[in-house]
XYZ file of C-alpha atoms in Angstrom:
333
model
C 11.892 116.388 -3.007
C 15.333 114.854 -2.622
C 14.401 113.409 0.679
C 11.155 111.841 -0.846
C 13.208 110.227 -3.697
C 15.757 108.880 -1.280
C 12.920 107.391 0.805
C 11.373 105.655 -2.226
C 14.894 104.226 -3.167
C 15.343 102.940 0.391
C 11.996 101.244 0.247
C 12.896 99.603 -2.980
C 16.140 98.170 -1.541
C 14.194 97.076 1.559
C 11.603 95.228 -0.633
C 14.364 93.764 -2.724
C 16.187 92.543 0.447
C 13.031 91.094 1.873
C 12.219 89.406 -1.438
C 15.733 87.805 -1.646
C 15.369 86.617 1.996
C 11.946 85.149 1.186
C 13.165 83.411 -1.900
C 16.210 82.083 -0.094
C 13.894 80.839 2.805
C 11.552 79.153 0.333
C 14.511 77.615 -1.603
C 16.050 76.332 1.614
C 12.754 74.802 2.802
C 12.426 73.171 -0.578
C 15.949 71.924 -0.382
C 15.415 70.206 3.018
C 12.028 68.868 1.827
C 13.761 67.302 -1.231
C 16.491 65.999 1.028
C 13.885 64.252 3.166
C 12.156 62.797 0.103
C 15.578 61.600 -0.972
C 15.966 59.783 2.292
C 12.442 58.238 2.050
C 12.990 57.062 -1.541
C 16.399 55.411 -0.810
C 14.951 53.694 2.295
C 12.033 52.323 0.308
C 14.408 51.086 -2.313
C 16.465 49.163 0.264
C 13.519 47.924 2.282
C 12.733 44.200 1.632
C 9.146 43.148 1.029
C 7.229 46.389 0.203
C 6.477 49.826 1.713
C 3.725 48.930 4.236
C 5.103 49.000 7.771
C 8.575 50.056 6.638
C 10.771 51.848 9.161
C 14.369 52.858 8.537
C 17.301 54.197 10.485
C 20.319 55.974 9.095
C 23.045 56.239 11.658
C 25.060 59.526 11.804
C 22.688 60.891 9.100
C 24.035 64.035 7.341
C 22.584 66.168 4.572
C 25.205 67.846 2.319
C 25.527 69.704 -1.002
C 23.465 72.786 -0.263
C 22.559 74.782 -2.331
C 22.956 73.100 -5.714
C 23.179 69.384 -4.858
C 21.197 67.260 -2.493
C 23.240 64.664 -0.674
C 22.278 62.058 2.021
C 25.137 60.303 3.973
C 24.734 57.541 6.642
C 27.429 55.454 8.348
C 24.891 52.456 8.571
C 21.423 51.640 7.408
C 18.868 49.405 9.164
C 15.496 48.729 7.590
C 12.575 46.758 9.068
C 9.213 45.727 7.516
C 6.860 44.928 10.393
C 4.105 44.034 8.008
C 6.113 41.102 6.360
C 8.407 40.372 9.367
C 11.545 41.242 7.327
C 14.620 43.206 8.283
C 17.831 44.296 6.522
C 21.165 45.864 7.556
C 23.687 47.580 5.270
C 26.966 49.462 5.603
C 27.588 53.147 4.793
C 25.183 55.006 2.320
C 26.000 57.971 0.136
C 23.328 59.250 -2.219
C 22.775 62.456 -4.122
C 20.511 64.244 -6.636
C 20.963 67.508 -8.576
C 18.685 70.286 -7.440
C 17.462 70.784 -11.079
C 16.667 67.013 -11.356
C 15.716 65.785 -7.953
C 13.917 62.849 -9.394
C 17.189 61.294 -10.670
C 19.019 59.835 -7.698
C 22.359 58.094 -7.667
C 23.624 56.319 -4.639
C 26.386 54.043 -3.329
C 26.190 51.358 -0.595
C 28.953 49.626 1.382
C 28.857 46.081 2.529
C 28.288 44.005 4.531
C 24.555 43.328 4.180
C 22.284 40.934 6.027
C 18.631 40.155 5.332
C 16.249 38.101 7.456
C 12.747 37.055 6.358
C 9.776 35.785 8.254
C 9.839 32.603 6.242
C 13.241 31.519 7.616
C 15.497 32.778 4.847
C 18.747 34.446 5.875
C 20.982 36.194 3.418
C 24.389 37.750 3.980
C 26.427 39.519 1.312
C 29.685 41.445 0.788
C 30.979 43.316 -2.265
C 33.777 45.578 -3.420
C 31.593 48.313 -4.978
C 27.870 48.899 -5.316
C 26.435 51.790 -7.362
C 22.916 52.458 -8.357
C 20.640 55.060 -10.023
C 16.900 55.398 -9.974
C 14.352 57.683 -11.668
C 11.252 58.644 -9.799
C 7.918 59.753 -11.203
C 5.022 61.661 -9.665
C 4.274 58.740 -7.381
C 6.858 56.000 -6.972
C 9.888 54.860 -8.913
C 9.767 54.482 -12.669
C 12.984 52.600 -13.213
C 16.183 51.697 -11.546
C 19.640 50.106 -12.295
C 22.213 48.498 -10.091
C 25.867 47.497 -10.611
C 27.863 45.374 -8.162
C 31.491 44.483 -8.291
C 32.935 41.592 -6.487
C 29.683 40.237 -4.872
C 29.779 37.320 -2.585
C 26.461 36.160 -1.023
C 25.200 33.315 1.043
C 21.504 32.266 1.607
C 20.462 29.763 4.286
C 16.957 28.409 4.716
C 15.800 27.537 8.218
C 12.932 25.484 6.610
C 14.986 23.115 4.520
C 18.465 23.730 6.110
C 19.813 24.209 2.576
C 22.588 26.693 1.849
C 23.191 28.580 -1.416
C 26.503 30.299 -2.060
C 26.862 32.774 -4.893
C 29.697 34.956 -6.185
C 30.270 37.067 -9.334
C 32.895 39.434 -10.649
C 30.128 41.845 -11.854
C 26.345 41.998 -11.423
C 23.913 44.252 -13.198
C 20.247 44.554 -12.508
C 17.735 46.720 -14.425
C 14.133 47.149 -13.414
C 11.363 49.219 -14.916
C 7.628 49.642 -14.675
C 5.718 48.427 -17.727
C 2.096 49.427 -17.019
C 1.030 47.152 -14.233
C 3.874 44.712 -14.762
C 7.481 44.716 -13.751
C 10.233 44.016 -16.297
C 13.593 42.976 -15.090
C 17.008 42.045 -16.648
C 20.019 40.699 -14.861
C 23.552 40.176 -16.190
C 26.131 38.145 -14.320
C 29.914 38.071 -15.200
C 32.232 35.238 -14.102
C 29.587 33.903 -11.603
C 29.282 30.688 -9.576
C 26.459 29.236 -7.594
C 26.908 26.353 -5.260
C 23.831 24.598 -3.680
C 24.371 22.364 -0.732
C 23.433 18.731 -1.395
C 22.874 19.295 -5.093
C 25.130 17.873 -7.851
C 27.231 20.864 -8.907
C 27.426 20.474 -12.663
C 27.903 24.126 -13.609
C 31.381 25.736 -13.671
C 31.955 29.514 -13.454
C 29.983 31.205 -16.175
C 28.302 34.343 -17.591
C 24.550 34.548 -17.416
C 21.741 36.768 -18.717
C 18.181 36.736 -17.475
C 15.165 38.530 -18.840
C 11.713 38.326 -17.197
C 8.358 39.886 -16.372
C 6.371 39.687 -13.185
C 2.614 40.143 -13.840
C 0.971 43.003 -11.944
C 4.087 43.654 -9.873
C 5.086 47.080 -11.047
C 4.776 48.278 -7.463
C 7.728 46.113 -6.304
C 10.170 48.674 -7.773
C 9.115 51.293 -5.300
C 7.750 49.210 -2.405
C 4.015 50.005 -2.997
C 3.412 46.353 -3.685
C 2.800 44.689 -0.311
C 3.135 41.049 -1.074
C 6.351 40.910 -3.079
C 7.096 37.531 -4.781
C 4.597 35.696 -2.619
C 1.690 34.698 -4.799
C 3.439 36.239 -7.842
C 3.511 34.798 -11.370
C 5.436 35.761 -14.449
C 7.195 34.724 -17.599
C 10.964 33.887 -17.975
C 11.698 35.008 -21.448
C 15.282 33.991 -21.299
C 17.820 32.623 -18.877
C 21.115 32.025 -20.769
C 24.114 30.438 -19.181
C 27.355 30.593 -21.192
C 30.654 28.888 -20.343
C 32.291 29.863 -23.683
C 32.900 28.297 -27.038
C 29.282 28.016 -27.835
C 28.486 25.937 -24.773
C 25.210 27.357 -23.591
C 22.103 26.569 -21.606
C 18.826 28.344 -22.234
C 15.764 28.173 -19.876
C 12.333 29.684 -20.684
C 8.790 29.310 -19.457
C 6.105 30.498 -17.056
C 6.592 30.374 -13.291
C 4.885 31.317 -10.049
C 5.410 31.468 -6.290
C 2.827 30.303 -3.874
C 1.892 32.136 -0.533
C 4.601 30.147 1.334
C 7.279 31.229 -1.255
C 7.773 27.872 -3.033
C 8.536 28.052 -6.726
C 6.596 26.216 -9.440
C 7.127 26.370 -13.213
C 7.018 24.688 -16.516
C 10.311 25.350 -18.178
C 12.015 24.367 -21.494
C 15.667 23.674 -20.980
C 17.903 23.610 -24.150
C 21.562 22.661 -24.008
C 24.054 23.368 -26.786
C 27.219 21.137 -27.070
C 26.066 18.603 -24.501
C 29.235 16.630 -24.669
C 31.393 19.685 -24.008
C 29.250 20.600 -21.004
C 29.650 17.170 -19.569
C 33.467 17.037 -20.188
C 33.881 20.448 -18.587
C 31.758 19.316 -15.560
C 33.920 16.206 -15.118
C 37.103 18.202 -15.209
C 35.782 20.709 -12.624
C 34.162 17.897 -10.473
C 36.036 14.666 -10.922
C 34.302 13.150 -7.802
C 30.913 13.297 -9.794
C 32.182 11.650 -13.074
C 29.630 8.692 -12.856
C 26.784 10.961 -12.081
C 27.689 13.282 -15.060
C 28.039 10.332 -17.425
C 24.632 9.103 -16.340
C 23.112 12.507 -16.921
C 24.771 12.925 -20.332
C 23.475 9.474 -21.429
C 19.960 10.376 -20.317
C 19.878 13.781 -21.985
C 21.437 12.329 -25.206
C 18.704 9.689 -25.308
C 16.072 12.303 -24.865
C 17.787 14.393 -27.582
C 17.713 11.449 -30.029
C 21.436 10.885 -29.784
C 22.456 14.436 -30.829
C 24.706 16.997 -29.160
C 21.832 19.460 -28.500
C 19.259 18.535 -25.869
C 15.943 20.045 -25.248
C 13.961 18.722 -22.238
C 11.205 19.795 -19.886
C 12.214 21.047 -16.501
C 9.298 20.992 -14.074
C 9.292 22.507 -10.671
C 6.293 21.777 -8.446
C 6.415 23.672 -5.198
C 10.174 23.534 -5.107
C 10.619 19.921 -6.170
C 12.625 20.036 -9.450
C 12.449 17.140 -11.913
C 13.366 16.515 -15.549
C 10.136 15.840 -17.619
C 8.289 15.382 -14.309
C 9.864 12.116 -13.215
C 13.684 12.350 -12.875
C 14.324 14.116 -9.555
C 16.998 16.790 -9.299
C 16.493 18.223 -5.812
C 14.311 20.627 -3.818
C 14.522 24.456 -4.142
C 13.967 26.179 -0.746
C 11.226 28.833 -0.430
C 12.096 32.397 -0.823
Protein backbone atom coordinates (compact mmCIF):
# COMPACT_ATOMS: atom_id res chain seq x y z
CA UNK A 1 0.00 0.00 0.00
CA UNK A 2 2.80 2.35 0.92
CA UNK A 3 4.58 1.54 -2.35
CA UNK A 4 1.40 2.29 -4.35
CA UNK A 5 0.96 5.66 -2.58
CA UNK A 6 4.58 6.53 -3.22
CA UNK A 7 4.15 5.64 -6.91
CA UNK A 8 1.11 7.91 -7.25
CA UNK A 9 3.01 10.76 -5.59
CA UNK A 10 5.94 10.27 -7.93
CA UNK A 11 3.61 10.39 -10.95
CA UNK A 12 2.08 13.64 -9.65
CA UNK A 13 5.50 15.24 -9.35
CA UNK A 14 6.37 13.91 -12.80
CA UNK A 15 3.20 15.39 -14.33
CA UNK A 16 3.80 18.65 -12.48
CA UNK A 17 7.38 18.78 -13.77
CA UNK A 18 6.27 18.00 -17.32
CA UNK A 19 3.56 20.68 -17.04
CA UNK A 20 6.05 23.30 -15.84
CA UNK A 21 8.43 22.42 -18.68
CA UNK A 22 5.56 22.59 -21.21
CA UNK A 23 4.37 25.98 -19.91
CA UNK A 24 7.95 27.30 -19.93
CA UNK A 25 8.42 26.05 -23.50
CA UNK A 26 5.16 27.63 -24.67
CA UNK A 27 6.01 30.88 -22.85
CA UNK A 28 9.51 30.93 -24.37
CA UNK A 29 8.13 30.29 -27.86
CA UNK A 30 5.59 33.06 -27.33
CA UNK A 31 8.34 35.41 -26.10
CA UNK A 32 10.44 34.86 -29.21
CA UNK A 33 7.37 35.23 -31.43
CA UNK A 34 6.55 38.53 -29.71
CA UNK A 35 10.19 39.60 -30.12
CA UNK A 36 10.00 38.85 -33.83
CA UNK A 37 6.77 40.83 -34.12
CA UNK A 38 8.47 43.68 -32.26
CA UNK A 39 11.23 43.69 -34.86
CA UNK A 40 8.73 43.65 -37.75
CA UNK A 41 6.67 46.48 -36.23
CA UNK A 42 9.66 48.74 -35.62
CA UNK A 43 11.03 48.08 -39.12
CA UNK A 44 7.66 48.97 -40.66
CA UNK A 45 7.60 52.15 -38.60
CA UNK A 46 11.01 53.19 -39.89
CA UNK A 47 10.35 52.15 -43.50
CA UNK A 48 9.72 55.03 -45.91
CA UNK A 49 6.86 54.76 -48.38
CA UNK A 50 4.68 51.91 -47.09
CA UNK A 51 4.90 48.19 -46.27
CA UNK A 52 4.86 46.64 -49.75
CA UNK A 53 8.29 45.38 -50.80
CA UNK A 54 9.92 46.40 -47.50
CA UNK A 55 13.06 44.64 -46.35
CA UNK A 56 15.08 45.56 -43.29
CA UNK A 57 18.40 44.63 -41.79
CA UNK A 58 19.37 45.05 -38.15
CA UNK A 59 23.13 44.77 -37.72
CA UNK A 60 24.34 42.88 -34.63
CA UNK A 61 20.73 42.10 -33.68
CA UNK A 62 20.10 40.97 -30.11
CA UNK A 63 16.91 40.13 -28.20
CA UNK A 64 17.06 40.89 -24.47
CA UNK A 65 14.85 41.12 -21.42
CA UNK A 66 13.63 37.53 -21.13
CA UNK A 67 11.40 36.55 -19.38
CA UNK A 68 9.39 39.68 -18.37
CA UNK A 69 10.48 42.25 -20.96
CA UNK A 70 10.92 42.05 -24.73
CA UNK A 71 13.88 44.05 -26.01
CA UNK A 72 15.36 44.46 -29.49
CA UNK A 73 18.82 45.98 -29.98
CA UNK A 74 20.65 46.72 -33.26
CA UNK A 75 23.88 48.59 -33.90
CA UNK A 76 22.58 49.90 -37.26
CA UNK A 77 19.33 49.72 -39.23
CA UNK A 78 18.95 49.67 -43.03
CA UNK A 79 15.52 49.67 -44.67
CA UNK A 80 14.64 49.34 -48.36
CA UNK A 81 11.32 49.64 -50.15
CA UNK A 82 11.71 48.10 -53.58
CA UNK A 83 8.10 48.86 -54.52
CA UNK A 84 8.68 52.63 -54.20
CA UNK A 85 12.45 52.69 -54.86
CA UNK A 86 13.17 54.19 -51.45
CA UNK A 87 15.84 53.40 -48.88
CA UNK A 88 16.81 54.60 -45.42
CA UNK A 89 19.69 54.08 -43.03
CA UNK A 90 19.79 54.81 -39.28
CA UNK A 91 22.10 54.43 -36.32
CA UNK A 92 21.69 52.16 -33.30
CA UNK A 93 18.18 51.04 -32.30
CA UNK A 94 16.91 50.11 -28.85
CA UNK A 95 13.28 49.02 -28.45
CA UNK A 96 11.27 47.28 -25.76
CA UNK A 97 7.80 46.19 -24.69
CA UNK A 98 6.51 44.71 -21.45
CA UNK A 99 5.40 41.09 -21.72
CA UNK A 100 2.00 41.98 -20.25
CA UNK A 101 1.52 44.78 -22.82
CA UNK A 102 3.36 43.69 -26.00
CA UNK A 103 1.30 46.10 -28.11
CA UNK A 104 2.81 49.15 -26.39
CA UNK A 105 6.33 49.59 -27.75
CA UNK A 106 8.90 52.21 -26.78
CA UNK A 107 12.08 52.71 -28.76
CA UNK A 108 15.12 54.93 -29.19
CA UNK A 109 17.11 55.58 -32.34
CA UNK A 110 20.55 57.10 -32.80
CA UNK A 111 21.65 59.35 -35.64
CA UNK A 112 22.79 59.79 -38.33
CA UNK A 113 19.97 59.04 -40.75
CA UNK A 114 19.81 59.15 -44.54
CA UNK A 115 16.76 58.69 -46.78
CA UNK A 116 16.80 58.37 -50.57
CA UNK A 117 13.65 58.41 -52.71
CA UNK A 118 13.07 57.34 -56.28
CA UNK A 119 11.91 60.88 -57.07
CA UNK A 120 15.35 62.34 -56.47
CA UNK A 121 14.92 63.60 -52.91
CA UNK A 122 17.82 63.00 -50.55
CA UNK A 123 17.44 63.67 -46.80
CA UNK A 124 20.16 63.52 -44.15
CA UNK A 125 19.61 64.16 -40.45
CA UNK A 126 21.32 64.15 -37.08
CA UNK A 127 19.94 64.60 -33.55
CA UNK A 128 20.95 64.49 -29.90
CA UNK A 129 18.14 62.22 -28.73
CA UNK A 130 15.16 60.46 -30.38
CA UNK A 131 12.48 58.62 -28.40
CA UNK A 132 9.21 57.19 -29.61
CA UNK A 133 6.27 55.07 -28.49
CA UNK A 134 3.58 53.32 -30.47
CA UNK A 135 0.43 51.36 -29.72
CA UNK A 136 -0.51 48.50 -32.00
CA UNK A 137 -3.93 46.99 -32.56
CA UNK A 138 -5.05 43.60 -33.89
CA UNK A 139 -3.74 44.60 -37.31
CA UNK A 140 -1.39 47.52 -37.73
CA UNK A 141 -0.55 50.55 -35.56
CA UNK A 142 -3.25 52.62 -33.89
CA UNK A 143 -1.20 55.64 -32.80
CA UNK A 144 2.37 56.75 -32.35
CA UNK A 145 4.35 59.66 -30.91
CA UNK A 146 7.89 60.87 -31.49
CA UNK A 147 10.11 63.35 -29.61
CA UNK A 148 13.45 64.53 -31.05
CA UNK A 149 15.94 66.82 -29.30
CA UNK A 150 18.50 68.80 -31.29
CA UNK A 151 17.35 67.81 -34.78
CA UNK A 152 19.36 69.04 -37.79
CA UNK A 153 18.24 67.94 -41.26
CA UNK A 154 19.00 68.76 -44.87
CA UNK A 155 16.94 67.83 -47.95
CA UNK A 156 18.25 68.10 -51.51
CA UNK A 157 16.13 67.66 -54.63
CA UNK A 158 17.87 66.24 -57.68
CA UNK A 159 14.92 67.49 -59.77
CA UNK A 160 15.12 71.19 -58.91
CA UNK A 161 18.61 71.31 -57.29
CA UNK A 162 17.01 73.09 -54.31
CA UNK A 163 18.29 72.54 -50.80
CA UNK A 164 16.25 72.89 -47.60
CA UNK A 165 18.04 73.04 -44.24
CA UNK A 166 16.11 72.62 -41.00
CA UNK A 167 16.99 72.54 -37.32
CA UNK A 168 14.96 72.61 -34.10
CA UNK A 169 15.73 72.43 -30.40
CA UNK A 170 12.77 70.08 -29.93
CA UNK A 171 10.42 68.31 -32.34
CA UNK A 172 7.25 66.43 -31.41
CA UNK A 173 5.12 64.38 -33.81
CA UNK A 174 1.83 62.65 -32.95
CA UNK A 175 -0.10 60.44 -35.39
CA UNK A 176 -3.30 58.45 -34.99
CA UNK A 177 -5.76 56.56 -37.11
CA UNK A 178 -9.17 58.24 -37.32
CA UNK A 179 -11.31 55.77 -39.21
CA UNK A 180 -9.91 55.75 -42.75
CA UNK A 181 -8.12 59.07 -42.24
CA UNK A 182 -4.82 59.94 -40.60
CA UNK A 183 -4.65 62.76 -38.05
CA UNK A 184 -1.29 64.38 -37.38
CA UNK A 185 0.06 67.07 -35.07
CA UNK A 186 3.57 68.52 -35.06
CA UNK A 187 5.17 70.94 -32.57
CA UNK A 188 8.52 72.64 -33.20
CA UNK A 189 10.45 74.60 -30.58
CA UNK A 190 13.16 77.12 -31.53
CA UNK A 191 13.18 76.02 -35.17
CA UNK A 192 14.67 77.45 -38.35
CA UNK A 193 14.13 76.57 -42.02
CA UNK A 194 16.35 77.89 -44.79
CA UNK A 195 15.40 77.28 -48.44
CA UNK A 196 18.07 77.93 -51.02
CA UNK A 197 17.25 80.78 -53.45
CA UNK A 198 14.16 81.82 -51.43
CA UNK A 199 13.97 85.12 -49.56
CA UNK A 200 14.47 84.08 -45.92
CA UNK A 201 11.96 86.28 -44.11
CA UNK A 202 11.38 84.01 -41.10
CA UNK A 203 13.63 84.08 -38.02
CA UNK A 204 13.89 81.27 -35.49
CA UNK A 205 10.43 80.46 -34.20
CA UNK A 206 8.01 78.06 -32.55
CA UNK A 207 5.45 76.28 -34.71
CA UNK A 208 2.36 74.10 -34.35
CA UNK A 209 0.75 72.15 -37.20
CA UNK A 210 -2.51 70.18 -37.15
CA UNK A 211 -3.74 68.33 -40.25
CA UNK A 212 -5.70 65.39 -41.64
CA UNK A 213 -4.84 63.21 -44.64
CA UNK A 214 -7.97 61.73 -46.23
CA UNK A 215 -8.00 57.94 -46.54
CA UNK A 216 -4.40 57.65 -45.35
CA UNK A 217 -4.77 55.86 -42.00
CA UNK A 218 -2.55 53.10 -43.36
CA UNK A 219 0.46 55.43 -43.56
CA UNK A 220 0.97 55.04 -39.82
CA UNK A 221 1.76 51.32 -40.10
CA UNK A 222 2.98 51.07 -43.70
CA UNK A 223 -0.12 49.33 -45.09
CA UNK A 224 -0.74 52.32 -47.36
CA UNK A 225 1.33 51.72 -50.49
CA UNK A 226 1.34 55.14 -52.16
CA UNK A 227 2.23 57.42 -49.24
CA UNK A 228 1.80 61.13 -49.95
CA UNK A 229 1.77 60.65 -53.71
CA UNK A 230 -1.77 61.35 -54.89
CA UNK A 231 -2.87 62.26 -51.33
CA UNK A 232 -5.12 65.12 -50.28
CA UNK A 233 -6.03 66.61 -46.95
CA UNK A 234 -6.89 69.60 -44.82
CA UNK A 235 -4.43 71.83 -42.99
CA UNK A 236 -6.50 72.90 -39.99
CA UNK A 237 -3.74 75.01 -38.54
CA UNK A 238 -0.12 75.91 -39.14
CA UNK A 239 0.89 78.53 -36.57
CA UNK A 240 4.27 80.27 -36.63
CA UNK A 241 5.13 82.32 -33.54
CA UNK A 242 8.19 84.53 -33.01
CA UNK A 243 6.89 85.96 -29.72
CA UNK A 244 5.08 89.09 -28.50
CA UNK A 245 1.94 88.27 -30.47
CA UNK A 246 3.78 88.13 -33.79
CA UNK A 247 2.17 85.13 -35.46
CA UNK A 248 1.44 83.70 -38.89
CA UNK A 249 -1.42 81.28 -39.44
CA UNK A 250 -1.93 79.12 -42.52
CA UNK A 251 -5.05 77.02 -43.19
CA UNK A 252 -6.66 75.33 -46.16
CA UNK A 253 -6.96 72.20 -48.35
CA UNK A 254 -3.96 70.72 -50.10
CA UNK A 255 -2.95 67.79 -52.28
CA UNK A 256 0.07 66.07 -53.81
CA UNK A 257 0.03 64.78 -57.37
CA UNK A 258 1.55 61.48 -58.51
CA UNK A 259 4.90 63.20 -59.12
CA UNK A 260 4.98 64.57 -55.56
CA UNK A 261 4.24 68.23 -56.33
CA UNK A 262 2.21 70.19 -53.79
CA UNK A 263 -0.95 72.14 -54.68
CA UNK A 264 -3.18 74.05 -52.29
CA UNK A 265 -5.50 76.97 -51.67
CA UNK A 266 -4.35 78.45 -48.38
CA UNK A 267 -5.39 81.43 -46.27
CA UNK A 268 -2.40 83.25 -44.76
CA UNK A 269 -3.03 85.52 -41.76
CA UNK A 270 -0.29 87.68 -40.24
CA UNK A 271 -0.57 89.49 -36.90
CA UNK A 272 1.64 92.55 -36.25
CA UNK A 273 2.80 92.82 -39.82
CA UNK A 274 5.13 95.74 -39.09
CA UNK A 275 6.90 93.85 -36.30
CA UNK A 276 7.42 90.85 -38.57
CA UNK A 277 8.98 93.09 -41.19
CA UNK A 278 11.21 94.91 -38.67
CA UNK A 279 12.36 91.63 -37.19
CA UNK A 280 13.11 90.23 -40.64
CA UNK A 281 15.16 93.30 -41.56
CA UNK A 282 17.22 92.98 -38.38
CA UNK A 283 17.89 89.31 -39.05
CA UNK A 284 18.51 89.80 -42.78
CA UNK A 285 19.75 93.34 -43.45
CA UNK A 286 20.78 92.39 -46.99
CA UNK A 287 17.07 91.96 -47.87
CA UNK A 288 15.76 95.26 -46.47
CA UNK A 289 14.41 96.53 -49.79
CA UNK A 290 12.71 93.21 -50.53
CA UNK A 291 11.14 93.17 -47.06
CA UNK A 292 9.92 96.78 -47.37
CA UNK A 293 8.33 95.97 -50.73
CA UNK A 294 6.61 92.90 -49.30
CA UNK A 295 5.34 94.89 -46.28
CA UNK A 296 3.88 97.63 -48.48
CA UNK A 297 2.19 95.06 -50.68
CA UNK A 298 0.67 93.15 -47.76
CA UNK A 299 -0.41 96.37 -46.04
CA UNK A 300 -2.16 97.42 -49.24
CA UNK A 301 -3.94 94.09 -49.40
CA UNK A 302 -4.85 94.47 -45.70
CA UNK A 303 -6.35 97.94 -46.25
CA UNK A 304 -3.52 99.71 -44.45
CA UNK A 305 -3.82 97.79 -41.16
CA UNK A 306 -1.23 95.83 -39.22
CA UNK A 307 -3.05 92.52 -39.69
CA UNK A 308 -2.84 90.98 -43.17
CA UNK A 309 -4.98 88.18 -44.61
CA UNK A 310 -4.07 86.99 -48.12
CA UNK A 311 -4.55 83.96 -50.32
CA UNK A 312 -1.49 81.78 -50.79
CA UNK A 313 -1.84 79.62 -53.90
CA UNK A 314 0.41 76.68 -54.66
CA UNK A 315 0.03 75.09 -58.10
CA UNK A 316 2.22 72.01 -58.61
CA UNK A 317 4.92 73.55 -56.44
CA UNK A 318 4.68 77.11 -57.80
CA UNK A 319 3.82 79.37 -54.85
CA UNK A 320 2.20 82.76 -55.39
CA UNK A 321 0.36 85.39 -53.37
CA UNK A 322 -3.24 85.67 -54.61
CA UNK A 323 -2.25 83.67 -57.67
CA UNK A 324 -0.12 86.34 -59.35
CA UNK A 325 2.79 87.46 -57.12
CA UNK A 326 5.48 84.74 -57.41
CA UNK A 327 7.30 83.49 -54.30
CA UNK A 328 9.25 80.51 -55.62
CA UNK A 329 8.98 76.83 -56.37
CA UNK A 330 8.57 74.03 -53.83
CA UNK A 331 10.41 70.85 -54.89
CA UNK A 332 8.51 67.54 -55.13
CA UNK A 333 8.57 65.21 -52.15
